[in-house]
mmCIF file of C-alpha atoms in Angstrom:
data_model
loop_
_atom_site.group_PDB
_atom_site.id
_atom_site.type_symbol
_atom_site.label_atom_id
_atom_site.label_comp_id
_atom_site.label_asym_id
_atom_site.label_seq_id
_atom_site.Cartn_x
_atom_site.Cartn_y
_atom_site.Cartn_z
ATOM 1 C CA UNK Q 1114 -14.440 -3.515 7.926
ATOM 2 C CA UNK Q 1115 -14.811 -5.905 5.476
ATOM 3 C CA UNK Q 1116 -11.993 -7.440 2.944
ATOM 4 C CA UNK Q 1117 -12.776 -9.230 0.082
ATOM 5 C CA UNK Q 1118 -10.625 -11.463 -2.528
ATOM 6 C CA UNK Q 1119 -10.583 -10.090 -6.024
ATOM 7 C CA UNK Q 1120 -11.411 -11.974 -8.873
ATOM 8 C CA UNK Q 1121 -8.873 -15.112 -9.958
ATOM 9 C CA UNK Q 1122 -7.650 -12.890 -13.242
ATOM 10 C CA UNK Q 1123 -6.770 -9.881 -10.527
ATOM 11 C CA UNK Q 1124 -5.251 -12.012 -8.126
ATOM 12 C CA UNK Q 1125 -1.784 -11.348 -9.058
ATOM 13 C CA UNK Q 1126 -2.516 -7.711 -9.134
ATOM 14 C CA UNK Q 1127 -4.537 -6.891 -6.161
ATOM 15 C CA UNK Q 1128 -4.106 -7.878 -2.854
ATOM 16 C CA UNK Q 1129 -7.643 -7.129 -1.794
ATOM 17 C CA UNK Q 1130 -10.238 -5.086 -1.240
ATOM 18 C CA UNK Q 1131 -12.135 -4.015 1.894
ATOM 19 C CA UNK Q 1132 -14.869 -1.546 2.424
ATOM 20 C CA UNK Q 1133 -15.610 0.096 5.350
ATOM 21 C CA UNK Q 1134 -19.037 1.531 6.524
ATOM 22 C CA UNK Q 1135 -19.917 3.286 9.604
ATOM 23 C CA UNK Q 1136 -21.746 6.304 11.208
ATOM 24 C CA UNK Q 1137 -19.543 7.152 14.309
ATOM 25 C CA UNK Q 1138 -16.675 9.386 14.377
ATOM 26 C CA UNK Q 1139 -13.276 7.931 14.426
ATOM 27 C CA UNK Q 1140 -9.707 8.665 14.635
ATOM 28 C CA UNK Q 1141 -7.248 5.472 13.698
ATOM 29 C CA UNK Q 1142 -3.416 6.175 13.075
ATOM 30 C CA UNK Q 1143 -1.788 4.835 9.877
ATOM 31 C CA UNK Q 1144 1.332 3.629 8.844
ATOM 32 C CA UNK Q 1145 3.205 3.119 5.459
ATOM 33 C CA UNK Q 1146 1.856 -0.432 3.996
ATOM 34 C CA UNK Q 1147 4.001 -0.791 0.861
ATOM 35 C CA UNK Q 1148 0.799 -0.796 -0.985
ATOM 36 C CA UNK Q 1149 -0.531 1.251 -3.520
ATOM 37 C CA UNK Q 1150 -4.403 2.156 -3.252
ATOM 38 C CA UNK Q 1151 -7.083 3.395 -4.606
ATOM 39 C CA UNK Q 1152 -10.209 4.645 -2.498
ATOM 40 C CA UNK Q 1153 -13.609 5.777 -3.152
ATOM 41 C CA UNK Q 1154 -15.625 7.456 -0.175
ATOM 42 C CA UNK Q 1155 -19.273 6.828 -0.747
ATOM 43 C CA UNK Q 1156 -20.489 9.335 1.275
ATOM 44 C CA UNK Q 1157 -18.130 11.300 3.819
ATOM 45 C CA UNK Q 1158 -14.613 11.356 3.180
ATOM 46 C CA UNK Q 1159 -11.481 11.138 5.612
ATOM 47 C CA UNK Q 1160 -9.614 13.878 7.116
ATOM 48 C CA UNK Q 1161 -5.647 13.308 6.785
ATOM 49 C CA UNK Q 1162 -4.663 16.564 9.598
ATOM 50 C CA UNK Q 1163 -0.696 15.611 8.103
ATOM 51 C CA UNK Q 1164 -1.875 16.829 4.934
ATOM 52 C CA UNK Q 1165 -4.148 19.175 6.070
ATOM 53 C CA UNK Q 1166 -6.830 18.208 3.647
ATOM 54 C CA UNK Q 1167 -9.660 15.517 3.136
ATOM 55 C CA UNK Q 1168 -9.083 13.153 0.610
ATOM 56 C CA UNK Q 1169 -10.890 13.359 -2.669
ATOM 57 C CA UNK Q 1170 -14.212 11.620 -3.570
ATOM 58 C CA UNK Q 1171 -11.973 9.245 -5.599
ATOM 59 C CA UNK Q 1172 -8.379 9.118 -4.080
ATOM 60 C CA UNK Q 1173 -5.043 7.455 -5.702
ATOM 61 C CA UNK Q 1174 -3.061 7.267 -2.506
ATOM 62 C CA UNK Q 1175 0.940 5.595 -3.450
ATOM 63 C CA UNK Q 1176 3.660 5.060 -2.211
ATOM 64 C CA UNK Q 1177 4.333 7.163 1.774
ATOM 65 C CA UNK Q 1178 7.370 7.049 3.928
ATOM 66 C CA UNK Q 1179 5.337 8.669 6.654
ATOM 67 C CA UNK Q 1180 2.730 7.883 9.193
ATOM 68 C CA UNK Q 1181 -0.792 9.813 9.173
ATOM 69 C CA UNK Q 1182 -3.930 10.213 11.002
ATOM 70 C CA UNK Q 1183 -7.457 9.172 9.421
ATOM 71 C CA UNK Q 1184 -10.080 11.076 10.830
ATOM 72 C CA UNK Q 1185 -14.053 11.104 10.139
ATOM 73 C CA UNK Q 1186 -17.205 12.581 11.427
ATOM 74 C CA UNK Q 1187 -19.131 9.127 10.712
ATOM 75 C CA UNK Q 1188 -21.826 9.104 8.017
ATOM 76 C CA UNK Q 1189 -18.698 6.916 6.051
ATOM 77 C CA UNK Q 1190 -18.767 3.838 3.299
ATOM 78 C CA UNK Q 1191 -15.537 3.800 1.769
ATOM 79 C CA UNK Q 1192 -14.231 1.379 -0.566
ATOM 80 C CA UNK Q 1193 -10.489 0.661 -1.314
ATOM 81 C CA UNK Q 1194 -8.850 -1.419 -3.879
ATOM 82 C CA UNK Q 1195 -5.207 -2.375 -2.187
ATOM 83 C CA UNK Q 1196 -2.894 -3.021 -5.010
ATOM 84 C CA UNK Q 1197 0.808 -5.183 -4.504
ATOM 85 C CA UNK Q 1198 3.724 -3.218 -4.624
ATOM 86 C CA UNK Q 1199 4.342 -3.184 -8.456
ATOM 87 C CA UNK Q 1200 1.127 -3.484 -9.515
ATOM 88 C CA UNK Q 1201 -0.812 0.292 -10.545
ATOM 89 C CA UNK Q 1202 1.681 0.819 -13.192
ATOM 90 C CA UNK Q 1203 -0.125 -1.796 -15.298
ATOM 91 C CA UNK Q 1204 -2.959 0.518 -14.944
ATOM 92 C CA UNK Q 1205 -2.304 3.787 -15.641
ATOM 93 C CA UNK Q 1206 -0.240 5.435 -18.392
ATOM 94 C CA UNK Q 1207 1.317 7.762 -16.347
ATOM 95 C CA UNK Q 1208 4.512 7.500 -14.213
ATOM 96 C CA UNK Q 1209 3.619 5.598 -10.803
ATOM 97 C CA UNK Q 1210 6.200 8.021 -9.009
ATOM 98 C CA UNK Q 1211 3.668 10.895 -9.503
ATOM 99 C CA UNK Q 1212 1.904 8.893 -6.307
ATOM 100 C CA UNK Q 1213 4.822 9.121 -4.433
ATOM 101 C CA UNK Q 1214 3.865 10.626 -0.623
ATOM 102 C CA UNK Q 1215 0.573 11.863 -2.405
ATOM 103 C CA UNK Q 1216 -2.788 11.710 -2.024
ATOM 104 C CA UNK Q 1217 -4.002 12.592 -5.677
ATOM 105 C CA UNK Q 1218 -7.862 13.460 -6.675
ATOM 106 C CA UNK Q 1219 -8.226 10.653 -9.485
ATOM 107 C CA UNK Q 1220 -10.327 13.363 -11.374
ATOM 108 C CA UNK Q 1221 -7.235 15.586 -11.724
ATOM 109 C CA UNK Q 1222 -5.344 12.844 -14.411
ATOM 110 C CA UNK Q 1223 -7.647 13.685 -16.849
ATOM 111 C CA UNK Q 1224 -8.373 9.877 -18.070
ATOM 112 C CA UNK Q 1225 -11.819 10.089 -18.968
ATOM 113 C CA UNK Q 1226 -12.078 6.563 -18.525
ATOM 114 C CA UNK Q 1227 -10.833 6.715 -14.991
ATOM 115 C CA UNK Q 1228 -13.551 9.021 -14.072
ATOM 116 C CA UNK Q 1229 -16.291 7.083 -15.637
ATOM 117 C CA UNK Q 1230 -14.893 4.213 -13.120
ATOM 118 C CA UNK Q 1231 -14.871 6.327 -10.092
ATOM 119 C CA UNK Q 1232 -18.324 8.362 -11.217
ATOM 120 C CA UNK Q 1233 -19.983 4.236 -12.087
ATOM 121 C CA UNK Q 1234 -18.795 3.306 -8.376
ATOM 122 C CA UNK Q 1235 -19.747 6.379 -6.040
ATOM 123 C CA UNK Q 1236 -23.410 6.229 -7.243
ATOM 124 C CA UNK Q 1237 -23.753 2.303 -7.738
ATOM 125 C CA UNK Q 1238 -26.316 0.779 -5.803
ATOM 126 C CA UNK Q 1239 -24.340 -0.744 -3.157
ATOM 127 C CA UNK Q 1240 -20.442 -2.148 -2.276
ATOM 128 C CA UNK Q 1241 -20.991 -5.170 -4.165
ATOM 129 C CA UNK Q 1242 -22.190 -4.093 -7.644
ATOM 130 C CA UNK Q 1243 -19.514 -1.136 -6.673
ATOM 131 C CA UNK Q 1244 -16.489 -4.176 -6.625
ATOM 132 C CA UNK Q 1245 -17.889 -5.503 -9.824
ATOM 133 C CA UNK Q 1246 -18.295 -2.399 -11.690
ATOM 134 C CA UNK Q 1247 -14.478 -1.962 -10.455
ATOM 135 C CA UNK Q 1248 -13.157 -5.456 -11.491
ATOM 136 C CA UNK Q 1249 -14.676 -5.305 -14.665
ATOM 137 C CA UNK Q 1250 -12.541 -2.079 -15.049
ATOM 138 C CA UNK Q 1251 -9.044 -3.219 -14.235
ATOM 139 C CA UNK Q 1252 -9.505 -6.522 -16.389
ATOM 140 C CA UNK Q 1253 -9.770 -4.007 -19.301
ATOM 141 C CA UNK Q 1254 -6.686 -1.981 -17.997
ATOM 142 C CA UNK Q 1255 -4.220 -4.912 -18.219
ATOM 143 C CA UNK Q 1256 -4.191 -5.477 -22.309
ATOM 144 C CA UNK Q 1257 -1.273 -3.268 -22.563
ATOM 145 C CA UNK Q 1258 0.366 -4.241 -19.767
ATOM 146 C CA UNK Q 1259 4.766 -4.807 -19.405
ATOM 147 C CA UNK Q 1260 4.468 -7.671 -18.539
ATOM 148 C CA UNK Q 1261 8.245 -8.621 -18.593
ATOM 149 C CA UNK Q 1262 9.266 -6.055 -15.622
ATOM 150 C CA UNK Q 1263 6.197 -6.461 -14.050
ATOM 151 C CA UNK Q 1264 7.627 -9.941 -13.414
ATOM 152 C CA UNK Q 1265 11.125 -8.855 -12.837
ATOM 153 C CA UNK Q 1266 10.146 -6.655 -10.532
ATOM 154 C CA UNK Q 1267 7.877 -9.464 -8.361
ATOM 155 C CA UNK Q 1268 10.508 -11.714 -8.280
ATOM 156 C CA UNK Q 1269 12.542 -9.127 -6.208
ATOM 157 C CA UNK Q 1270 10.017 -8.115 -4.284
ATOM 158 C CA UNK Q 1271 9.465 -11.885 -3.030
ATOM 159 C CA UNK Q 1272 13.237 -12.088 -2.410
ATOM 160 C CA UNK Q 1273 13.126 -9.111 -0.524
ATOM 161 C CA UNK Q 1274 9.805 -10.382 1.922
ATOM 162 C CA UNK Q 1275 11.728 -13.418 2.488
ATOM 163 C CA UNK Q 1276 15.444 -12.076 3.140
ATOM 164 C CA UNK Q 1277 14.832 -8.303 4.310
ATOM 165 C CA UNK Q 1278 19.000 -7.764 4.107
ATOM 166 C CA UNK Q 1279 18.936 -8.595 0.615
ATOM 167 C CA UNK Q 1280 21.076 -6.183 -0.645
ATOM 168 C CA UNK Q 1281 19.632 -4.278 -3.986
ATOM 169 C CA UNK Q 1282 22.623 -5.584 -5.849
ATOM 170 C CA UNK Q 1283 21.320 -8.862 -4.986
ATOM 171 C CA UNK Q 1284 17.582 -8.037 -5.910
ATOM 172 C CA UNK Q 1285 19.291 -6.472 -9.245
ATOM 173 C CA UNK Q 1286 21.154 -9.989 -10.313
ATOM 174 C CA UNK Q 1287 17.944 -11.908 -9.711
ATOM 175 C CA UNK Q 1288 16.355 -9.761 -12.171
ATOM 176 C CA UNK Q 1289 18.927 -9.918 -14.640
ATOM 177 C CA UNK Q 1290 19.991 -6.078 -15.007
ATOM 178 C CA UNK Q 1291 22.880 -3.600 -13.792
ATOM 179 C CA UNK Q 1292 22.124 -2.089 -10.212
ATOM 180 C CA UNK Q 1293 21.159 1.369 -11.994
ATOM 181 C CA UNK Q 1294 18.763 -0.777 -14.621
ATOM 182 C CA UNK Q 1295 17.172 -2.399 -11.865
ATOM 183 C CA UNK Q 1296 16.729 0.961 -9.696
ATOM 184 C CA UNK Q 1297 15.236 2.742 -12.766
ATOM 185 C CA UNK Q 1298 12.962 -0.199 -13.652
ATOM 186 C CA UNK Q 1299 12.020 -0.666 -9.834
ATOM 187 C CA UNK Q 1300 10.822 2.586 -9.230
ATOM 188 C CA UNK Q 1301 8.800 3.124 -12.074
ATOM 189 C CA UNK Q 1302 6.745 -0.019 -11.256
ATOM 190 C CA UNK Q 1303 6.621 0.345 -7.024
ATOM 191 C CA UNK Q 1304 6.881 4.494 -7.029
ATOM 192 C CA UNK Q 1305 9.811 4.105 -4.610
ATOM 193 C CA UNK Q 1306 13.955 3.362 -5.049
ATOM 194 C CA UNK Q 1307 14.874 0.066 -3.785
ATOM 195 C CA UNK Q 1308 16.754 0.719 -0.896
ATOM 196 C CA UNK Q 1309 13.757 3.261 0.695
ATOM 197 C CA UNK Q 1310 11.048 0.494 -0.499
ATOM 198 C CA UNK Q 1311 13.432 -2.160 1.508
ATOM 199 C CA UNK Q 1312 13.273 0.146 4.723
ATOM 200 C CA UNK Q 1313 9.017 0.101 4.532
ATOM 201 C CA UNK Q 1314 9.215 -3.899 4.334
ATOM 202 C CA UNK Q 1315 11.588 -4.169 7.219
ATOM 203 C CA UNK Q 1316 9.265 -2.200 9.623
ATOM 204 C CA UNK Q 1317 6.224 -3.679 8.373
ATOM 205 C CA UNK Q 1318 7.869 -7.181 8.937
ATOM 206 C CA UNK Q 1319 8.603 -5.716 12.338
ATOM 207 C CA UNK Q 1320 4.696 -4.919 12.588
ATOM 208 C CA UNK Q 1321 4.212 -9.012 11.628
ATOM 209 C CA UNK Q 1322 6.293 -10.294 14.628
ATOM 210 C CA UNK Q 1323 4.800 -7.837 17.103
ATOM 211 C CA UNK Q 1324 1.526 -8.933 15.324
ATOM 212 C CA UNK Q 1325 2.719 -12.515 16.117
ATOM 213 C CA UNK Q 1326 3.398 -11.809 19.995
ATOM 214 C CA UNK Q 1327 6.964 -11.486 19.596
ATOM 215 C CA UNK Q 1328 7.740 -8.728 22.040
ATOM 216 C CA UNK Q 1329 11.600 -9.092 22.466
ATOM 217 C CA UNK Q 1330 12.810 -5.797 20.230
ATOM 218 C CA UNK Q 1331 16.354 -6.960 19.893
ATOM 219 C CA UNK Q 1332 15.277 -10.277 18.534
ATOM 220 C CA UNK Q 1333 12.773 -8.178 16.370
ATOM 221 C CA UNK Q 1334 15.551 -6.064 15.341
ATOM 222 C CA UNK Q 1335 17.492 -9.159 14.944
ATOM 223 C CA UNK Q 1336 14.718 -10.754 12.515
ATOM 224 C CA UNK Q 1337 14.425 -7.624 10.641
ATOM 225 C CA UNK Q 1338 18.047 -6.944 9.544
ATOM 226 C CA UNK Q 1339 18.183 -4.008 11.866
ATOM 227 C CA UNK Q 1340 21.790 -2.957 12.956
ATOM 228 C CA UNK Q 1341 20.661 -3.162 16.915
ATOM 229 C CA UNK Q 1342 17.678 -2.681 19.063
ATOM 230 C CA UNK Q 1343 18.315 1.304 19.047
ATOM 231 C CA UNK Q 1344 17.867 1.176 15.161
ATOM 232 C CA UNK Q 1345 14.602 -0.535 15.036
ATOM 233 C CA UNK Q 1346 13.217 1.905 17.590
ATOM 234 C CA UNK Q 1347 14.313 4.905 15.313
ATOM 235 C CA UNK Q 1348 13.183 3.145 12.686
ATOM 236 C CA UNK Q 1349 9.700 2.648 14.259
ATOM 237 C CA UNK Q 1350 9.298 6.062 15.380
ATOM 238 C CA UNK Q 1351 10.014 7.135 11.748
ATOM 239 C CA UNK Q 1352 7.424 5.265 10.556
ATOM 240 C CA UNK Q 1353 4.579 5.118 13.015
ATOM 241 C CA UNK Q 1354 5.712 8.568 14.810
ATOM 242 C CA UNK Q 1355 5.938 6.664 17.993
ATOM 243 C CA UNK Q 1356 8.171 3.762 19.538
ATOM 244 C CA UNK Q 1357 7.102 -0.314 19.769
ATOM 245 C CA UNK Q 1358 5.942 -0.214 23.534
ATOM 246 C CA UNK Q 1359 4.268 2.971 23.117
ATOM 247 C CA UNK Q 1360 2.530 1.416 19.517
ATOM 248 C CA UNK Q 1361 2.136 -2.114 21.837
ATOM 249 C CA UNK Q 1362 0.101 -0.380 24.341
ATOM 250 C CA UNK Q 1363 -1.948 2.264 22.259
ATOM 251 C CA UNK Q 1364 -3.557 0.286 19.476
ATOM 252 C CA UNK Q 1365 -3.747 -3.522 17.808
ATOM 253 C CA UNK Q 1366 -0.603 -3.891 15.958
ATOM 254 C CA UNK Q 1367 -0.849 -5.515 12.479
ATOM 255 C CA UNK Q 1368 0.990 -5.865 8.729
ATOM 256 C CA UNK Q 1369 -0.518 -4.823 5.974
ATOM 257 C CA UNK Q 1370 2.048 -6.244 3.879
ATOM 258 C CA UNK Q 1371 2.692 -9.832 5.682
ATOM 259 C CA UNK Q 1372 -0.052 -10.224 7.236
ATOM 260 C CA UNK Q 1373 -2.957 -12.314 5.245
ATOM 261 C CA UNK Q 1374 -6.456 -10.511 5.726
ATOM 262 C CA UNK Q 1375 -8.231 -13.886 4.447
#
């Protein structure tokens, strides 16, 4: 796999790309990142056996409160734009909920602009005119953009990945608007209330410390704002179908969200 930084004018909108090429089979389980993406599939596409269904040529995948299984018969080059939380509302014109737990076919929106994009980068000559023809894209996408909540909203988002038992009223005050303003304007920029969005950054901060070598789960659940070490292994099994020794000692653990992948 390889991740790449986006262009300075992107950077506060995506958190990177990566692209990922390869001819064997493979099987890798997934976990809620807090990330909106998009994803383009080259040449073979993945299997999701949670959805029962491959993903689409060109994929919007948003907001997911579950874990799934990514599953290919090799013959792969995939590339996947990772947006921050708030982010993929400045580009689209509809409602960023309609991504919620949902792996949409980017040709079914009907933006004929959007499927120029997606039909520019499946047959461009490689990854790297691919990322261009992309960028050049999502510069023109952020004329219109709000950017007012789009701020709001990023400001609460960094108070919540430095405190994760802010409290939403908390996260409402610091953006400047009544707990039901704030929840209204919050979900249609993430795709995800407050409170469920706050439960995703808690486990993937969990992810971080395990990441980190931290292997003490009631100091983890401790860290994390978790009521006790039972908790954070509910918690964990909700969101990666398994618990933190099992996850330890079947694959790497890492955070998409806190981790850097520079």
């Amino acid at each position: 796999m390889n991740v790449l930084k986006p262009g300075e004018a992107l950077r506060l909108y995506i958190r990177y790309y990566w692209t990922f090429d390869t001819s064997e089979d493979m099987s890798v389980l997934t976990f809620p990142i807090g990330c909106p993406q998009l994803i383009f599939h080259r040449r073979s596409r993945f299997y999701i056996p949670e959805l029962e269904a491959e993903q689409a040529r060109f994929s919007i995948s948003g907001q997911v409160n579950f874990p799934a299984r990514i599953q290919s018969s090799g013959d792969v080059e995939t590339i996947v734009v990772v947006f921050y939380p708030h982010a993929i509302g400045t580009m689209f014109n509809i409602p960023v909920s309609s991504f919620y737990n949902q792996e949409i076919d980017g040709y079914s929106l009907g933006d004929k602009s959007l499927n120029i994009l997606a039909n520019d980068v499946l047959n461009a000559d490689d990854a790297a005119e691919a990322i261009k023809i992309i960028e050049k894209w999502l510069l023109s996408r952020l004329e219109d953009t709000a950017i007012y909540n789009f701020k709001r909203v990023g400001a609460s988002l960094k108070l919540l990945f430095h405190d994760n038992t802010i409290s939403v009223e908390n996260m409402a005050q610091l953006a400047c608007l009544s707990r039901k303003q704030f929840e209204r304007v919050f979900f249609n920029a993430v795709g995800m209330k407050p409170k469920e969005y706050s439960n995703v950054a808690r486990f993937q901060k969990s992810l971080w410390l395990m990441q980190n070598g931290n292997r003490n789960f009631a100091d983890i659940a401790f860290s994390c704002g978790y009521a006790d070490q039972s908790h954070f292994i509910r918690e964990c099994r909700r969101y990666s179908g398994i618990t933190p020794a099992e996850l330890l000692k079947t694959q790497p653990v890492y955070s998409d969200l806190f981790a850097s992948p520079f």
